[in-house]
Short mmCIF file of the C-alpha atoms (twelve columns), coordinates in Angstrom:
data_MODEL
# 
_entry.id   MODEL 
# 
loop_
_atom_site.group_PDB 
_atom_site.id 
_atom_site.type_symbol 
_atom_site.label_atom_id 
_atom_site.label_alt_id 
_atom_site.label_comp_id 
_atom_site.label_asym_id 
_atom_site.label_seq_id 
_atom_site.Cartn_x 
_atom_site.Cartn_y 
_atom_site.Cartn_z 
_atom_site.pdbx_PDB_model_num 
ATOM 1  C CA . MET A 1  87.118  47.263 189.700 1 
ATOM 2  C CA . GLU A 2  86.281  50.966 189.509 1 
ATOM 3  C CA . LYS A 3  88.817  53.731 190.087 1 
ATOM 4  C CA . LYS A 4  88.106  57.326 191.023 1 
ATOM 5  C CA . LEU A 5  90.160  60.453 191.618 1 
ATOM 6  C CA . VAL A 6  89.761  61.758 195.185 1 
ATOM 7  C CA . ILE A 7  90.856  65.083 196.685 1 
ATOM 8  C CA . GLU A 8  91.148  65.472 200.454 1 
ATOM 9  C CA . GLU A 9  90.385  69.203 200.645 1 
ATOM 10 C CA . SER A 10 91.505  69.587 204.247 1 
ATOM 11 C CA . TRP A 11 94.984  68.282 203.330 1 
ATOM 12 C CA . CYS A 12 95.369  70.480 200.241 1 
ATOM 13 C CA . LYS A 13 97.702  73.468 200.636 1 
ATOM 14 C CA . LYS A 14 96.776  74.870 197.210 1 
ATOM 15 C CA . CYS A 15 100.294 74.618 195.782 1 
ATOM 16 C CA . GLY A 16 98.942  73.846 192.291 1 
ATOM 17 C CA . ILE A 17 101.526 71.185 191.475 1 
ATOM 18 C CA . CYS A 18 98.838  68.631 190.610 1 
ATOM 19 C CA . ILE A 19 97.219  71.109 188.216 1 
ATOM 20 C CA . GLU A 20 100.492 71.746 186.409 1 
ATOM 21 C CA . PHE A 21 101.270 68.052 185.925 1 
ATOM 22 C CA . CYS A 22 97.792  66.979 184.753 1 
ATOM 23 C CA . PRO A 23 98.150  66.176 181.025 1 
ATOM 24 C CA . LYS A 24 94.387  66.500 180.403 1 
ATOM 25 C CA . LYS A 25 93.855  69.697 182.458 1 
ATOM 26 C CA . VAL A 26 91.202  67.977 184.567 1 
ATOM 27 C CA . LEU A 27 92.008  69.900 187.739 1 
ATOM 28 C CA . ASN A 28 91.399  73.529 188.667 1 
ATOM 29 C CA . MET A 29 91.628  75.642 191.829 1 
ATOM 30 C CA . ASN A 30 89.364  78.055 193.665 1 
ATOM 31 C CA . ASN A 31 89.884  79.936 196.936 1 
ATOM 32 C CA . GLU A 32 89.259  76.795 198.983 1 
ATOM 33 C CA . SER A 33 91.168  73.998 197.256 1 
ATOM 34 C CA . VAL A 34 91.834  72.075 194.074 1 
ATOM 35 C CA . TYR A 35 88.763  70.542 192.477 1 
ATOM 36 C CA . ILE A 36 87.994  68.179 189.616 1 
ATOM 37 C CA . GLU A 37 86.659  70.237 186.734 1 
ATOM 38 C CA . ASN A 38 86.434  67.684 183.909 1 
ATOM 39 C CA . GLU A 39 86.188  64.281 185.563 1 
ATOM 40 C CA . SER A 40 85.127  62.588 182.322 1 
ATOM 41 C CA . GLU A 41 88.452  63.627 180.737 1 
ATOM 42 C CA . CYS A 42 90.571  62.100 183.529 1 
ATOM 43 C CA . THR A 43 92.646  59.127 182.354 1 
ATOM 44 C CA . LEU A 44 93.648  58.179 185.935 1 
ATOM 45 C CA . CYS A 45 97.308  58.405 184.935 1 
ATOM 46 C CA . GLY A 46 98.315  59.150 188.546 1 
ATOM 47 C CA . LEU A 47 100.654 62.081 187.829 1 
ATOM 48 C CA . CYS A 48 98.717  64.319 190.231 1 
ATOM 49 C CA . GLU A 49 98.924  61.680 192.958 1 
ATOM 50 C CA . LEU A 50 102.634 61.169 192.330 1 
ATOM 51 C CA . ARG A 51 103.481 64.877 192.520 1 
ATOM 52 C CA . CYS A 52 101.286 65.987 195.451 1 
ATOM 53 C CA . PRO A 53 103.619 66.753 198.394 1 
ATOM 54 C CA . ASP A 54 100.735 66.542 200.881 1 
ATOM 55 C CA . TYR A 55 99.114  63.286 199.659 1 
ATOM 56 C CA . ALA A 56 95.897  65.276 199.244 1 
ATOM 57 C CA . ILE A 57 94.981  63.732 195.887 1 
ATOM 58 C CA . TYR A 58 94.894  60.038 195.071 1 
ATOM 59 C CA . ILE A 59 93.235  57.381 192.981 1 
ATOM 60 C CA . ALA A 60 90.878  55.228 195.028 1 
ATOM 61 C CA . GLU A 61 89.946  51.725 193.932 1 
ATOM 62 C CA . ASN A 62 86.479  50.369 194.663 1 
ATOM 63 C CA . ILE A 63 85.804  46.695 194.152 1 
# 
């Protein structure tokens, strides 16, 4: 089972909460939305998903 961090850009309001809570500093923001800067460093801890008020970021599971 493979897991992957997904960002729904159209849902993102650019609040930056996910960036602040990421322990590995995987996320960053540009003028358009939050993006994954260092995907290889992501531990899939789920703190960004837990804190996002708009459900714009989540961990998807592919079987």
